[in-house]
């Protein structure tokens, strides 16, 4: 993967910070049965981790339709989804005896983000033609919770709920990929710390996670009124923007030794789930006492990020994650036609 020379290192730093927090959250969810204090912390982080990742993805999204753009979307996003869904599905069921059925249209673990990215990039050129696209996207995000049965299928609900953040990132960038307006560190901490404490003390961690994940309808979450459910989801989206602005203001601007890992976060994101599930199956997290659990939470996420973004892992998996198998097959077919 070749780094974009026009990309500010700030964005790679941001991606790495976010992916480490994502790994931290998924690890915390595996340990919260033993340490209940992790549940509200993970719920608080869930409010803004993936919305901020959608925002960053939107910052780099291009609305111009060029020759072959639909094929590139399919190869870069849908093909990796199909390959990894099949591989991970086989691995979870046959190798580590995970419970539950694998369905082709229901993404496993982190793979929902590939489908969401596909929908976002596909819709972006058309949505930008409309008047007030951000307000329209927000209305659609709130309406997504009014209908039962969406669930995780094709990531439709989550794609709609997070699309306003993706669109906001694109609209704020407008081709300029420099960092957004930054708050002073004291102001950012004043926004982040009290807000996280408030979410941590919310009291209903499961409801907060459901609202933040965006895959459940208001009825499935137990809201008696669609209006109340929509208001709750709107507050969660506004909280994601609030915390996102604070975190972006705290991310370092300069390039560091670890910045290069931020260019490879897709590998970390797609592969960390199966890695954590394997460690869980092997019993690494079983009977994790408090000191051992805290050590895992602090050290394993950055170490896992470094491992999964390493050159050997990339070389072994890029055929699937970057869709290179398609381009190789296409080049082979062209050579056969030429030689025929």
Tab-separated table of N, CA and C in Angstrom, residues 5 29 71 87 91 105-106 137 140 153 165 170 191 214 241-242 245 262 281-282 294 298 305:
chain	number	residue	atom	x	y	z
A	5	UNK	N	0.748	11.016	-0.698
A	5	UNK	CA	1.651	12.095	-0.300
A	5	UNK	C	0.910	13.356	0.104
A	29	UNK	N	-15.354	-6.131	25.945
A	29	UNK	CA	-16.632	-6.851	25.922
A	29	UNK	C	-16.449	-8.328	26.253
A	71	UNK	N	-16.797	-0.710	-10.693
A	71	UNK	CA	-16.016	-1.951	-10.608
A	71	UNK	C	-15.029	-1.876	-9.448
A	87	UNK	N	-14.538	-17.287	4.498
A	87	UNK	CA	-13.417	-17.823	5.277
A	87	UNK	C	-13.680	-17.770	6.773
A	91	UNK	N	-14.264	-20.754	9.496
A	91	UNK	CA	-13.355	-20.838	10.636
A	91	UNK	C	-14.121	-20.827	11.952
A	105	UNK	N	-25.832	-12.883	3.999
A	105	UNK	CA	-26.229	-11.483	3.987
A	105	UNK	C	-26.127	-10.809	5.352
A	106	UNK	N	-25.709	-11.562	6.357
A	106	UNK	CA	-25.532	-11.002	7.702
A	106	UNK	C	-24.047	-10.974	8.013
A	137	UNK	N	-29.954	13.184	4.961
A	137	UNK	CA	-29.294	11.987	5.486
A	137	UNK	C	-29.641	11.778	6.955
A	140	UNK	N	-33.162	10.320	7.203
A	140	UNK	CA	-33.151	8.896	6.845
A	140	UNK	C	-32.559	8.067	7.986
A	153	UNK	N	-28.811	-7.322	8.451
A	153	UNK	CA	-28.797	-7.795	7.071
A	153	UNK	C	-28.271	-6.714	6.129
A	165	UNK	N	-22.617	10.952	9.359
A	165	UNK	CA	-21.247	11.220	9.783
A	165	UNK	C	-20.287	11.118	8.608
A	170	UNK	N	-17.155	14.266	4.445
A	170	UNK	CA	-16.922	14.670	3.055
A	170	UNK	C	-17.192	16.155	2.852
A	191	UNK	N	-14.591	18.786	27.174
A	191	UNK	CA	-15.724	18.182	26.477
A	191	UNK	C	-15.718	16.672	26.619
A	214	UNK	N	-26.775	1.146	15.957
A	214	UNK	CA	-27.622	1.511	14.837
A	214	UNK	C	-28.252	0.366	14.086
A	241	UNK	N	-20.744	13.383	17.509
A	241	UNK	CA	-20.094	14.552	16.928
A	241	UNK	C	-19.326	15.315	18.004
A	242	UNK	N	-19.923	15.456	19.163
A	242	UNK	CA	-19.303	16.169	20.291
A	242	UNK	C	-17.983	15.508	20.687
A	245	UNK	N	-15.271	15.608	17.858
A	245	UNK	CA	-14.555	16.881	17.771
A	245	UNK	C	-13.505	16.991	18.871
A	262	UNK	N	-1.144	3.699	10.813
A	262	UNK	CA	-2.444	4.262	10.506
A	262	UNK	C	-2.830	4.126	9.048
A	281	UNK	N	-11.092	-18.564	22.358
A	281	UNK	CA	-11.289	-20.007	22.241
A	281	UNK	C	-10.148	-20.773	22.919
A	282	UNK	N	-8.948	-20.223	22.834
A	282	UNK	CA	-7.787	-20.882	23.444
A	282	UNK	C	-7.727	-20.695	24.958
A	294	UNK	N	-6.295	-5.910	33.312
A	294	UNK	CA	-5.843	-4.551	33.016
A	294	UNK	C	-4.604	-4.571	32.126
A	298	UNK	N	-4.469	-2.854	28.357
A	298	UNK	CA	-3.528	-1.779	28.055
A	298	UNK	C	-2.512	-2.174	26.995
A	305	UNK	N	-2.409	-4.342	17.058
A	305	UNK	CA	-2.410	-3.429	15.915
A	305	UNK	C	-1.090	-3.510	15.166
